[in-house]
XYZ file of C-alpha atoms in Angstrom:
490
model
C 0.000 0.000 0.000
C 1.245 3.459 -0.854
C 2.475 5.551 2.059
C 3.272 9.202 2.035
C 5.071 11.776 4.065
C 3.609 15.156 4.880
C 1.510 15.355 1.733
C -0.474 18.270 3.034
C 1.741 19.498 5.796
C 5.348 20.127 6.436
C 5.838 17.266 8.868
C 6.113 13.612 7.977
C 3.616 10.927 8.767
C 6.477 8.523 8.292
C 7.826 9.280 11.753
C 5.001 7.162 13.183
C 5.726 4.154 10.979
C 7.538 1.610 13.159
C 10.655 -0.254 12.220
C 9.490 -3.787 11.613
C 11.387 -6.771 12.980
C 10.415 -10.096 11.498
C 12.227 -13.402 11.703
C 10.728 -14.546 8.428
C 13.477 -15.082 5.873
C 11.451 -13.249 3.242
C 10.725 -10.243 5.426
C 13.632 -8.252 3.989
C 11.750 -8.080 0.710
C 9.163 -5.869 2.382
C 11.739 -3.628 4.070
C 13.677 -0.605 2.861
C 17.370 0.023 3.482
C 16.600 1.919 6.708
C 14.575 -0.924 8.251
C 11.198 0.660 7.592
C 8.285 -0.697 5.583
C 9.164 -0.688 1.894
C 8.160 2.515 0.151
C 6.114 2.199 -3.028
C 5.427 5.815 -3.986
C 5.719 6.848 -7.654
C 5.486 10.012 -9.732
C 1.758 9.392 -10.053
C 1.108 9.010 -6.322
C 3.372 11.938 -5.467
C 1.603 14.154 -8.000
C -1.770 13.121 -6.556
C -0.629 14.000 -3.036
C 0.696 17.367 -4.200
C -2.533 18.212 -6.013
C -4.499 17.157 -2.913
C -2.448 19.516 -0.779
C -2.570 22.451 -3.164
C -5.947 22.528 -4.907
C -7.994 23.090 -1.794
C -10.195 25.737 -0.255
C -7.758 28.466 -1.312
C -8.854 28.097 -4.928
C -12.342 29.349 -4.028
C -11.024 32.812 -3.145
C -8.869 33.374 -6.241
C -11.554 35.182 -8.276
C -11.868 37.663 -5.398
C -8.069 37.987 -5.174
C -7.753 38.705 -8.910
C -10.551 41.269 -8.575
C -8.495 43.180 -6.004
C -5.326 43.097 -8.132
C -6.733 43.377 -11.667
C -5.722 41.863 -14.990
C -2.155 43.163 -14.753
C -0.995 42.287 -11.254
C -3.309 39.335 -10.573
C -1.985 36.784 -13.096
C 1.549 38.131 -12.563
C 1.375 37.427 -8.812
C -0.035 33.954 -9.464
C 2.794 33.157 -11.869
C 5.447 34.584 -9.534
C 4.266 32.446 -6.642
C 4.172 29.345 -8.858
C 7.781 29.840 -10.035
C 9.039 30.496 -6.504
C 7.180 27.463 -5.202
C 8.531 25.174 -7.917
C 12.118 26.293 -7.316
C 11.957 25.893 -3.557
C 10.225 22.512 -3.814
C 13.069 21.182 -5.974
C 15.499 22.332 -3.272
C 13.541 20.343 -0.695
C 13.523 17.327 -3.022
C 17.333 17.376 -3.087
C 17.349 17.715 0.704
C 15.318 14.560 1.400
C 18.649 12.752 1.793
C 21.722 14.335 3.344
C 24.473 15.003 2.659
C 24.184 13.247 -0.713
C 20.784 13.670 -2.414
C 20.820 10.059 -3.710
C 22.679 7.928 -1.175
C 22.598 10.059 1.974
C 20.648 9.521 5.194
C 16.901 10.082 4.857
C 15.367 13.102 6.549
C 11.915 11.923 7.600
C 10.491 15.341 8.452
C 10.892 18.941 7.343
C 12.502 19.658 10.724
C 15.039 16.898 10.034
C 15.838 18.581 6.707
C 16.409 21.924 8.446
C 18.398 20.304 11.257
C 20.675 18.325 8.945
C 21.409 21.268 6.649
C 21.226 24.301 8.923
C 21.508 22.896 12.446
C 24.164 21.270 14.586
C 26.685 18.642 13.488
C 25.505 15.298 12.183
C 26.478 13.468 15.398
C 23.582 15.180 17.112
C 21.070 14.181 14.481
C 20.616 10.744 16.001
C 18.705 12.350 18.837
C 15.000 12.786 18.224
C 14.599 15.964 20.262
C 13.476 19.033 18.350
C 15.799 21.099 20.554
C 18.853 20.139 18.519
C 19.618 22.464 15.653
C 19.116 25.888 17.188
C 16.620 28.629 16.499
C 16.074 27.709 12.861
C 14.764 24.263 13.778
C 12.520 25.811 16.426
C 11.220 28.388 13.941
C 10.568 25.597 11.451
C 8.577 23.637 14.032
C 6.608 26.713 15.051
C 5.760 27.536 11.428
C 4.854 23.902 10.664
C 2.523 23.342 13.546
C 1.152 26.862 13.442
C 0.260 26.223 9.807
C -1.445 22.943 10.707
C -3.488 24.499 13.527
C -4.441 27.513 11.418
C -5.377 25.390 8.437
C -7.706 23.197 10.503
C -9.453 26.373 11.682
C -9.793 27.496 8.074
C -11.104 24.093 7.027
C -13.762 24.164 9.753
C -14.967 27.561 8.522
C -14.927 26.543 4.862
C -16.740 23.241 5.446
C -19.545 24.915 7.395
C -19.946 27.620 4.724
C -20.229 24.959 2.019
C -22.763 22.955 4.045
C -24.862 26.071 4.585
C -24.592 26.902 0.869
C -26.331 23.614 -0.005
C -29.295 24.521 2.235
C -29.460 28.093 0.930
C -29.158 27.009 -2.702
C -32.262 24.844 -2.366
C -34.049 27.645 -0.494
C -33.326 30.153 -3.282
C -34.468 27.655 -5.899
C -37.773 27.009 -4.125
C -38.560 30.526 -2.885
C -36.831 32.924 -5.289
C -33.545 34.785 -5.245
C -34.846 37.744 -3.234
C -35.664 35.643 -0.177
C -33.134 36.028 2.639
C -32.704 32.282 3.282
C -30.611 32.834 6.393
C -28.974 29.710 7.872
C -26.586 29.737 10.831
C -23.132 28.222 10.299
C -22.750 27.056 13.897
C -24.765 23.802 13.792
C -22.806 22.747 10.720
C -19.486 23.517 12.426
C -20.610 21.168 15.208
C -21.577 18.482 12.669
C -18.203 18.828 10.957
C -16.425 18.639 14.327
C -18.281 15.437 15.249
C -17.197 13.815 11.976
C -13.588 14.838 12.540
C -13.605 13.611 16.153
C -14.586 10.153 14.921
C -12.020 10.140 12.104
C -9.284 11.388 14.436
C -9.562 8.185 16.469
C -8.718 5.911 13.538
C -5.219 4.508 14.195
C -2.681 4.326 11.366
C -4.666 6.810 9.314
C -1.548 7.465 7.254
C -1.903 4.047 5.607
C -5.146 5.057 3.876
C -3.488 6.050 0.619
C -6.839 6.227 -1.161
C -7.558 9.383 0.849
C -5.422 11.533 -1.450
C -7.041 10.035 -4.531
C -10.554 10.795 -3.257
C -9.535 14.285 -2.151
C -7.893 14.985 -5.523
C -11.054 13.928 -7.372
C -13.159 16.167 -5.119
C -10.776 19.098 -5.672
C -10.938 18.756 -9.436
C -14.706 18.294 -9.288
C -15.630 21.481 -7.444
C -12.930 23.528 -9.169
C -14.131 22.333 -12.581
C -17.766 23.054 -11.702
C -16.807 26.573 -10.624
C -14.906 27.139 -13.859
C -17.767 25.722 -15.934
C -20.369 27.911 -14.228
C -18.153 30.975 -14.713
C -17.779 30.225 -18.430
C -21.545 29.735 -18.724
C -22.103 33.090 -17.032
C -19.739 34.808 -19.490
C -21.269 33.071 -22.534
C -24.713 33.955 -21.222
C -23.949 37.646 -21.667
C -22.907 38.727 -18.178
C -21.305 42.161 -18.503
C -18.983 42.212 -15.508
C -16.861 45.326 -15.014
C -13.172 44.424 -14.993
C -10.088 46.659 -15.044
C -6.334 46.365 -15.397
C -5.846 47.416 -11.778
C -8.780 45.677 -10.111
C -11.354 47.292 -7.834
C -11.568 51.026 -8.507
C -10.862 53.648 -5.859
C -13.853 55.920 -5.369
C -16.218 53.485 -7.112
C -15.780 50.119 -5.410
C -13.575 50.955 -2.438
C -11.781 53.780 -0.672
C -8.049 54.351 -1.184
C -7.112 52.773 2.140
C -9.417 49.799 1.536
C -7.747 49.276 -1.834
C -4.352 49.047 -0.132
C -5.530 46.624 2.572
C -7.438 44.458 0.095
C -4.401 44.260 -2.179
C -2.267 42.957 0.685
C -4.977 40.513 1.710
C -5.366 39.236 -1.861
C -1.640 38.504 -2.065
C -1.963 36.556 1.198
C -4.842 34.536 -0.242
C -2.740 33.593 -3.272
C 0.167 32.680 -0.981
C -2.174 30.384 0.985
C -3.239 28.745 -2.259
C 0.443 28.022 -2.996
C 1.338 26.635 0.449
C 2.809 23.596 -1.231
C 6.541 23.211 -0.924
C 6.215 21.447 2.422
C 5.011 18.413 0.477
C 7.637 15.669 0.750
C 6.619 12.249 -0.528
C 7.696 8.826 0.661
C 8.869 7.327 -2.627
C 10.487 4.039 -3.477
C 14.258 4.387 -3.524
C 14.719 3.523 -7.189
C 14.747 5.637 -9.260
C 16.289 8.234 -6.897
C 13.631 9.985 -4.806
C 14.828 13.506 -5.580
C 14.514 12.996 -9.349
C 11.042 11.492 -9.028
C 9.938 14.252 -6.663
C 11.141 16.941 -9.059
C 9.036 15.417 -11.829
C 6.063 15.242 -9.477
C 6.654 18.859 -8.463
C 6.636 19.945 -12.098
C 3.384 18.075 -12.717
C 1.859 19.425 -9.512
C 2.847 23.066 -10.035
C 1.867 23.045 -13.714
C -1.529 21.467 -12.997
C -2.358 23.719 -10.072
C -1.186 26.884 -11.811
C -3.383 26.049 -14.794
C -6.356 25.505 -12.488
C -5.587 28.649 -10.513
C -5.349 30.769 -13.629
C -8.665 29.414 -14.869
C -10.451 29.741 -11.521
C -9.060 33.204 -10.821
C -9.166 34.764 -14.266
C -12.356 33.151 -15.556
C -14.023 33.855 -12.228
C -12.952 37.499 -12.433
C -14.194 37.739 -16.028
C -17.554 36.339 -14.883
C -18.051 38.526 -11.805
C -15.726 41.474 -12.361
C -14.888 43.745 -9.450
C -17.890 42.373 -7.555
C -16.420 38.858 -7.357
C -17.514 37.134 -4.108
C -14.979 35.971 -1.540
C -15.957 32.357 -2.194
C -17.325 31.958 -5.704
C -19.272 28.772 -4.903
C -20.924 29.995 -1.703
C -21.192 33.731 -2.409
C -24.172 33.091 -4.713
C -22.928 34.652 -7.858
C -24.522 31.441 -9.175
C -28.082 30.364 -8.368
C -28.806 27.851 -11.118
C -28.569 25.026 -11.835
C -28.983 24.647 -8.098
C -28.292 20.900 -8.133
C -24.875 21.427 -9.751
C -23.979 24.057 -7.152
C -25.059 21.577 -4.469
C -22.777 18.905 -5.942
C -19.839 21.346 -5.982
C -20.341 22.253 -2.344
C -20.754 18.620 -1.303
C -17.475 17.851 -3.098
C -15.864 20.720 -1.186
C -17.043 19.288 2.135
C -15.874 15.746 1.312
C -12.468 17.077 0.252
C -12.101 19.125 3.420
C -13.107 16.233 5.690
C -10.232 14.183 4.286
C -7.757 17.063 3.975
C -8.347 18.001 7.631
C -7.082 14.565 8.648
C -4.114 14.668 6.282
C -3.080 17.976 7.826
C -3.706 17.235 11.489
C -2.523 13.622 11.884
C 1.199 14.561 11.896
C 0.529 17.132 14.623
C -1.302 14.519 16.679
C 1.635 12.140 16.275
C 4.140 14.821 17.274
C 2.294 15.731 20.488
C 1.645 12.107 21.427
C 5.312 11.234 20.956
C 6.351 14.132 23.193
C 4.028 12.958 25.971
C 5.038 9.322 25.530
C 8.733 10.205 25.799
C 8.077 12.426 28.810
C 5.934 9.891 30.737
C 6.854 6.430 29.375
C 5.396 4.624 32.423
C 1.954 6.246 32.206
C -0.807 3.784 31.345
C -3.125 6.661 30.483
C -0.731 7.843 27.773
C 0.770 4.599 26.505
C -1.605 1.714 27.192
C -3.442 0.452 24.105
C -6.945 -0.932 24.581
C -8.040 -3.490 22.004
C -11.629 -4.008 20.915
C -11.475 -6.720 18.290
C -9.412 -5.387 15.401
C -9.663 -1.812 16.652
C -7.320 -0.284 19.212
C -7.259 3.031 21.052
C -5.818 4.591 24.169
C -7.338 7.081 26.580
C -4.806 9.854 26.006
C -5.267 9.755 22.237
C -9.037 9.730 22.634
C -9.008 12.653 25.087
C -6.363 14.857 23.466
C -7.614 14.536 19.889
C -11.212 15.181 20.929
C -10.224 18.273 22.933
C -8.154 19.558 20.008
C -11.074 19.350 17.566
C -13.403 21.025 20.079
C -11.000 23.925 20.677
C -10.415 24.414 16.932
C -14.175 24.454 16.361
C -14.713 27.050 19.091
C -12.038 29.302 17.577
C -13.667 28.913 14.143
C -17.012 29.913 15.655
C -15.506 33.045 17.159
C -13.629 34.070 13.987
C -15.657 32.829 10.977
C -14.009 35.138 8.422
C -13.119 33.105 5.323
C -10.946 35.468 3.258
C -9.201 37.091 6.201
C -8.302 33.729 7.748
C -6.958 32.420 4.417
C -4.924 35.572 3.868
C -3.439 35.487 7.368
C -2.537 31.792 7.087
C -0.843 32.360 3.750
C 1.048 35.397 5.014
C 2.342 33.731 8.172
C 3.460 30.426 6.646
C 4.463 31.148 3.047
C 7.751 32.908 3.779
C 9.300 30.594 6.380
C 8.207 27.246 4.918
C 8.151 27.982 1.200
C 10.963 30.540 0.833
C 13.269 31.128 3.816
C 14.231 27.567 4.722
C 14.565 26.290 1.131
C 16.727 29.304 0.221
C 18.942 28.870 3.295
C 19.231 25.131 2.621
C 20.161 25.797 -1.022
C 22.885 28.243 0.007
C 24.226 25.809 2.595
C 24.210 22.750 0.323
C 25.851 24.539 -2.615
C 28.344 26.303 -0.305
C 27.687 29.449 -2.296
C 30.201 32.228 -1.744
C 28.871 34.968 0.496
C 28.020 38.242 -1.274
C 28.434 36.684 -4.718
C 25.824 37.671 -7.314
C 23.752 34.449 -6.991
C 23.961 34.628 -3.168
C 22.803 38.263 -3.250
C 19.854 37.495 -5.531
C 18.766 34.598 -3.332
C 18.832 36.841 -0.276
C 16.899 39.540 -2.145
C 14.268 36.960 -3.105
C 13.907 35.856 0.509
C 13.749 39.435 1.805
C 11.204 40.480 -0.825
C 8.956 37.525 0.068
C 9.278 38.412 3.763
C 8.122 41.975 3.081
C 5.202 40.705 0.985
C 4.245 38.257 3.749
C 4.317 40.966 6.423
C 2.205 43.346 4.336
C -0.252 40.544 3.555
C -0.494 39.721 7.253
C -1.259 43.364 8.037
C -3.994 43.420 5.405
C -5.601 40.278 6.798
C -5.375 41.487 10.398
C -7.052 44.744 9.356
C -9.832 42.753 7.709
C -10.275 40.667 10.853
C -10.387 43.794 13.025
C -13.034 45.394 10.810
C -15.064 42.182 10.819
C -14.872 41.790 14.590
C -16.175 45.340 15.110
C -19.566 44.423 13.670
C -19.621 40.703 14.458
C -21.326 39.142 17.484
C -19.857 35.706 18.307
C -22.345 32.829 18.511
C -25.143 35.061 17.215
C -27.446 33.406 14.683
C -27.510 36.574 12.596
């Protein structure tokens, strides 16, 4: 069965795969050179995992993002992020093994990659503690797990919005488009949380390789439906007002709102390209780095094509009035059944993607507690019920996590602002800073040489963009909070 590492997050699920000891003479056939279960990943599976990680809820906001930036800057920003992401992902592919990219020791997690290339000497790498490697390893861990926590909040918001959209779509169809059809998101956040609590208890979730396939199909389905509906709207004679520079000052927004929205839109695009933390568990022949580079090319090309279509066609269909989520903002009312299918696909994708994101974080926390209290039955004792096993700590901690995430989502249910803030906070460290620093370290590039200078300029420029995007998203959150009443049904 195919296994993968960190296909939607920057930490590896492989760290929870045990080293198997078997006295059977044929057991070595099922083992890799490091004593772990034999890897079977290919270009196809790696590409599927990448597409699962990338084409997610972020794609739904791209029409709005292009509307803020216009025909000139919008596609240019999309293309810039795609090129940066492809370059940095190839750097990570070469860093999967260290020091040699083909025969070196495997780095099972993103933190291992940072530690082995930017941290302390190799003799310390045998220790599992995240403390080794200095501030860069700590920053990497903070960015990784912060991204995972933030993304699960965003997924909870997006899933509830899509569930509500199904109810409202049928209401509009039955009662007319002028009816208010108000439905509270909160009950659907609770429903989503209950589903995730159950799924969180499934042990060895990382072995369900079909999850990425299902999620990829769902991603393509709702993205394709959105594109198709946008094309139909254009062909049907919709005269949307579009401009080279996006929303117009004095007509659509004020000057200061234009600035903040521009920053927020860049953050949304960055969130959509939060991809380079994808590191696949591939079979060792052909060399993993070469296979991963091919998969990266397929993944980036496919997602960029989809992003361009979703963003640009969506902008052409709706113009400067593009909704924040073009499937739930009701720019489309009919055919209502097709809109329902798109939103159901969104929910199914998010249910699976939530698990792909959060399982590594669960494993990380549980390993910390297990190492800290190895004698605790509450933490370490497995209880078996037939073929199913669980322990009380896993049951308690994972349930509490989902509940807390759901409560935060209920308090801050702001789709575009949350996406923009997530993209701003995680794009620079995970997608730019660490890959650039690793590239400079591995190539032993001469300090202050022209290539070294350009790499540093790239990293600094992306940092500035990330900070400005974060400011724009925070401003949007502040403005939303001023008029929002938590847990109100209106």
